[in-house]
Amino acid sequence: LQPDGKILAGGDFTVIGGGPRNPMVRLHPDGSVEEGFDPSADGTVFAVVVQPDGKILVGGQFTSIGGQTRNRIARLNVDGSLDTDFDPDADGAVHTLGVQPDGKILLGGVFGMVGGQPRHRIARLHADGSLDADFDPEANGAVHTLALQADGKILAGGQFTSIAGEAQNHIARLNADGTPDETFTPIFFREWGNHVIKTLLVQPDGKILIGGDFSSFEGQSP
């Protein structure tokens, strides 16, 4: 949702509102399609995030957007045109994006390289798209979702069993520098098998909502 009430949507569609859109669209608050906005990606869009300056970060499985080559991550100007100065390049799908208060960009997915450097499923970029060399937690499985806490700590969820060198099943919390937060140890996830966390949301009171492919935790059925 943009500050002006317009709605950005991405996915795997080719038609929306009765007209062609590949697979990203901007809607007016009443749900009608904004005709002038049509970046056109050649693959699935998994993540869309609006920066404070109005520019739009896009992550997915595409290799082209806005008529130019962009591998799985891109940034659009407010009007939907491609930000040609931003080209980090990931070698695998980007499933989730986040923008920190300092402008740095978090991304998670199934990639092994970002910006020409090894980064296993989680990475951080500077605002200009260059790789943050000091941030390299490394997960051993897909990172599907990221969420930022008010204190700067980073929540990650997915299909991993290890992140930042620590055994963590499917959900973890990192300090701002990418090191593991040793105080965050949800026992019910440590014993899980082949389950997946698909989405995370931090409430205003600091509590954490989780969703995904699971049917119970701590002996309870959610």
Tab-separated table of C-alpha atoms in Angstrom:
chain	number	residue	atom	x	y	z
A	1	LEU	CA	0.000	0.000	0.000
A	2	GLN	CA	1.433	3.370	-1.040
A	3	PRO	CA	1.019	6.473	1.143
A	4	ASP	CA	-1.425	7.866	-1.449
A	5	GLY	CA	-3.686	4.826	-1.035
A	6	LYS	CA	-2.746	3.167	-4.312
A	7	ILE	CA	-2.123	-0.581	-4.191
A	8	LEU	CA	0.858	-2.402	-5.686
A	9	ALA	CA	0.402	-6.085	-6.466
A	10	GLY	CA	2.703	-8.746	-7.850
A	11	GLY	CA	2.260	-12.421	-8.543
A	12	ASP	CA	1.986	-14.872	-11.413
A	13	PHE	CA	-0.919	-13.299	-13.319
A	14	THR	CA	-1.050	-12.066	-16.914
A	15	VAL	CA	-4.480	-10.407	-16.794
A	16	ILE	CA	-6.025	-8.198	-14.112
A	17	GLY	CA	-8.929	-5.775	-14.230
A	18	GLY	CA	-9.811	-7.082	-17.670
A	19	GLY	CA	-6.498	-6.091	-19.245
A	20	PRO	CA	-3.004	-7.558	-19.689
A	21	ARG	CA	-0.429	-7.094	-16.964
A	22	ASN	CA	2.694	-9.249	-16.606
A	23	PRO	CA	2.713	-9.940	-13.413
A	24	MET	CA	2.676	-6.590	-11.626
A	25	VAL	CA	0.078	-3.848	-11.396
A	26	ARG	CA	-0.815	-0.680	-9.548
A	27	LEU	CA	-4.433	-0.119	-8.610
A	28	HIS	CA	-6.284	3.007	-7.621
A	29	PRO	CA	-7.924	2.862	-4.166
A	30	ASP	CA	-11.220	1.818	-5.816
A	31	GLY	CA	-9.521	-1.240	-7.394
A	32	SER	CA	-9.306	0.097	-10.955
A	33	VAL	CA	-6.039	-0.407	-12.838
A	34	GLU	CA	-3.644	2.514	-13.221
A	35	GLU	CA	-3.139	2.437	-16.975
A	36	GLY	CA	0.194	4.263	-17.061
A	37	PHE	CA	1.937	1.823	-14.724
A	38	ASP	CA	3.156	-1.294	-16.556
A	39	PRO	CA	6.731	-2.420	-15.764
A	40	SER	CA	6.111	-5.877	-17.300
A	41	ALA	CA	8.308	-8.611	-15.799
A	42	ASP	CA	8.983	-11.917	-17.558
A	43	GLY	CA	8.549	-14.046	-14.420
A	44	THR	CA	6.788	-14.285	-11.088
A	45	VAL	CA	6.921	-11.307	-8.699
A	46	PHE	CA	7.115	-12.531	-5.097
A	47	ALA	CA	7.858	-9.297	-3.216
A	48	VAL	CA	7.030	-5.607	-3.602
A	49	VAL	CA	8.198	-2.950	-1.116
A	50	VAL	CA	7.808	0.822	-1.297
A	51	GLN	CA	10.817	2.843	-0.134
A	52	PRO	CA	10.333	6.065	1.861
A	53	ASP	CA	11.250	8.050	-1.282
A	54	GLY	CA	8.445	6.352	-3.230
A	55	LYS	CA	10.666	4.109	-5.326
A	56	ILE	CA	9.520	0.495	-5.563
A	57	LEU	CA	11.651	-2.580	-4.870
A	58	VAL	CA	10.626	-5.746	-6.686
A	59	GLY	CA	11.849	-9.305	-6.093
A	60	GLY	CA	10.944	-12.550	-7.801
A	61	GLN	CA	11.893	-15.076	-10.434
A	62	PHE	CA	12.129	-12.681	-13.388
A	63	THR	CA	15.174	-11.952	-15.563
A	64	SER	CA	13.701	-8.914	-17.308
A	65	ILE	CA	11.576	-6.007	-16.113
A	66	GLY	CA	10.861	-2.628	-17.634
A	67	GLY	CA	12.292	-3.837	-20.917
A	68	GLN	CA	15.776	-4.461	-19.522
A	69	THR	CA	17.684	-7.356	-17.988
A	70	ARG	CA	17.328	-7.568	-14.239
A	71	ASN	CA	17.977	-10.838	-12.446
A	72	ARG	CA	15.398	-11.434	-9.694
A	73	ILE	CA	15.637	-7.998	-8.088
A	74	ALA	CA	14.994	-4.502	-9.424
A	75	ARG	CA	13.968	-1.033	-8.388
A	76	LEU	CA	11.341	1.059	-10.141
A	77	ASN	CA	10.862	4.793	-10.130
A	78	VAL	CA	7.553	6.155	-8.850
A	79	ASP	CA	6.102	6.157	-12.382
A	80	GLY	CA	6.977	2.463	-12.918
A	81	SER	CA	10.015	3.032	-15.113
A	82	LEU	CA	13.180	1.095	-14.278
A	83	ASP	CA	15.756	2.653	-11.968
A	84	THR	CA	18.735	2.039	-14.241
A	85	ASP	CA	21.278	2.779	-11.477
A	86	PHE	CA	20.157	-0.194	-9.375
A	87	ASP	CA	21.243	-3.683	-10.521
A	88	PRO	CA	22.381	-6.009	-7.689
A	89	ASP	CA	21.742	-9.290	-9.611
A	90	ALA	CA	20.769	-12.486	-7.760
A	91	ASP	CA	21.276	-15.972	-9.210
A	92	GLY	CA	18.101	-17.424	-7.678
A	93	ALA	CA	14.601	-16.314	-6.767
A	94	VAL	CA	14.122	-13.440	-4.307
A	95	HIS	CA	11.105	-14.243	-2.115
A	96	THR	CA	11.153	-11.381	0.380
A	97	LEU	CA	12.433	-7.817	0.718
A	98	GLY	CA	12.677	-5.279	3.508
A	99	VAL	CA	13.963	-1.730	3.906
A	100	GLN	CA	15.750	-0.709	7.085
A	101	PRO	CA	15.409	2.797	8.550
A	102	ASP	CA	18.958	3.547	7.360
A	103	GLY	CA	17.954	2.724	3.765
A	104	LYS	CA	19.721	-0.612	3.557
A	105	ILE	CA	17.791	-3.362	1.784
A	106	LEU	CA	17.300	-6.908	3.102
A	107	LEU	CA	16.536	-9.778	0.758
A	108	GLY	CA	15.843	-13.459	1.243
A	109	GLY	CA	15.164	-16.313	-1.137
A	110	VAL	CA	16.866	-19.309	-2.691
A	111	PHE	CA	19.882	-17.579	-4.239
A	112	GLY	CA	23.552	-18.423	-3.717
A	113	MET	CA	25.079	-15.288	-5.232
A	114	VAL	CA	24.186	-11.599	-4.991
A	115	GLY	CA	26.145	-8.820	-6.653
A	116	GLY	CA	28.675	-11.370	-7.883
A	117	GLN	CA	29.505	-12.531	-4.345
A	118	PRO	CA	28.446	-15.671	-2.432
A	119	ARG	CA	25.370	-15.007	-0.318
A	120	HIS	CA	23.347	-18.017	0.773
A	121	ARG	CA	19.617	-17.203	0.845
A	122	ILE	CA	19.910	-13.958	2.812
A	123	ALA	CA	21.775	-10.742	2.038
A	124	ARG	CA	21.797	-7.017	2.628
A	125	LEU	CA	22.401	-4.238	0.135
A	126	HIS	CA	23.334	-0.614	0.534
A	127	ALA	CA	20.752	1.852	-0.742
A	128	ASP	CA	22.603	2.107	-4.082
A	129	GLY	CA	22.306	-1.669	-4.639
A	130	SER	CA	25.899	-2.567	-3.762
A	131	LEU	CA	26.407	-5.534	-1.452
A	132	ASP	CA	26.845	-4.968	2.281
A	133	ALA	CA	30.049	-6.944	2.737
A	134	ASP	CA	29.710	-6.984	6.551
A	135	PHE	CA	26.377	-8.846	6.545
A	136	ASP	CA	26.517	-12.577	5.749
A	137	PRO	CA	24.402	-14.764	8.078
A	138	GLU	CA	24.067	-17.630	5.531
A	139	ALA	CA	21.050	-19.935	5.763
A	140	ASN	CA	21.116	-23.584	4.670
A	141	GLY	CA	17.595	-23.480	3.209
A	142	ALA	CA	15.133	-21.076	1.633
A	143	VAL	CA	14.356	-17.780	3.378
A	144	HIS	CA	10.749	-16.969	2.496
A	145	THR	CA	10.029	-14.039	4.781
A	146	LEU	CA	11.821	-11.263	6.655
A	147	ALA	CA	10.491	-8.753	9.163
A	148	LEU	CA	12.132	-5.852	10.970
A	149	GLN	CA	11.603	-5.139	14.644
A	150	ALA	CA	11.564	-1.635	16.076
A	151	ASP	CA	14.905	-2.311	17.814
A	152	GLY	CA	16.608	-3.111	14.500
A	153	LYS	CA	16.648	-6.859	14.949
A	154	ILE	CA	15.725	-8.991	11.940
A	155	LEU	CA	13.282	-11.897	11.929
A	156	ALA	CA	13.740	-14.558	9.259
A	157	GLY	CA	11.443	-17.445	8.379
A	158	GLY	CA	11.643	-20.202	5.815
A	159	GLN	CA	12.755	-23.780	5.350
A	160	PHE	CA	16.237	-23.563	6.856
A	161	THR	CA	17.579	-25.550	9.809
A	162	SER	CA	20.660	-23.371	10.302
A	163	ILE	CA	21.302	-19.644	9.963
A	164	ALA	CA	24.268	-17.499	11.017
A	165	GLY	CA	26.022	-20.669	12.164
A	166	GLU	CA	23.300	-21.610	14.649
A	167	ALA	CA	20.793	-24.480	14.539
A	168	GLN	CA	17.383	-22.855	14.029
A	169	ASN	CA	14.403	-24.636	12.532
A	170	HIS	CA	12.458	-22.384	10.161
A	171	ILE	CA	12.508	-19.192	12.242
A	172	ALA	CA	15.295	-17.106	13.716
A	173	ARG	CA	16.108	-13.634	14.916
A	174	LEU	CA	19.312	-11.854	13.959
A	175	ASN	CA	20.974	-8.842	15.476
A	176	ALA	CA	21.360	-5.823	13.193
A	177	ASP	CA	24.881	-6.953	12.228
A	178	GLY	CA	23.646	-10.408	11.126
A	179	THR	CA	24.823	-12.338	14.158
A	180	PRO	CA	22.304	-14.684	15.839
A	181	ASP	CA	20.164	-13.364	18.670
A	182	GLU	CA	20.876	-15.978	21.313
A	183	THR	CA	17.853	-14.880	23.380
A	184	PHE	CA	15.395	-15.999	20.685
A	185	THR	CA	14.943	-19.784	20.894
A	186	PRO	CA	11.389	-20.946	20.111
A	187	ILE	CA	11.593	-24.567	21.241
A	188	PHE	CA	8.551	-25.685	19.285
A	189	PHE	CA	10.347	-24.925	16.013
A	190	ARG	CA	13.557	-26.699	16.991
A	191	GLU	CA	11.783	-30.062	16.893
A	192	TRP	CA	9.942	-29.584	13.621
A	193	GLY	CA	10.618	-31.656	10.548
A	194	ASN	CA	9.809	-30.617	6.997
A	195	HIS	CA	7.717	-27.534	7.769
A	196	VAL	CA	7.902	-24.037	6.323
A	197	ILE	CA	7.366	-20.510	7.652
A	198	LYS	CA	5.997	-18.423	4.781
A	199	THR	CA	5.174	-15.090	6.411
A	200	LEU	CA	6.008	-13.000	9.477
A	201	LEU	CA	4.525	-9.796	10.861
A	202	VAL	CA	5.546	-7.775	13.890
A	203	GLN	CA	2.593	-6.221	15.720
A	204	PRO	CA	2.769	-2.723	17.239
A	205	ASP	CA	3.041	-4.362	20.691
A	206	GLY	CA	6.102	-6.350	19.544
A	207	LYS	CA	4.384	-9.722	19.358
A	208	ILE	CA	5.117	-11.780	16.249
A	209	LEU	CA	2.565	-13.339	13.924
A	210	ILE	CA	3.660	-16.327	11.848
A	211	GLY	CA	2.043	-18.248	9.019
A	212	GLY	CA	3.054	-21.144	6.807
A	213	ASP	CA	2.920	-24.871	6.286
A	214	PHE	CA	2.452	-26.203	9.830
A	215	SER	CA	-0.394	-27.665	11.837
A	216	SER	CA	0.753	-27.448	15.440
A	217	PHE	CA	3.327	-26.036	17.818
A	218	GLU	CA	3.918	-26.484	21.554
A	219	GLY	CA	1.292	-29.207	21.389
A	220	GLN	CA	-1.377	-26.749	20.272
A	221	SER	CA	-3.248	-26.551	16.965
A	222	PRO	CA	-3.185	-22.931	15.757
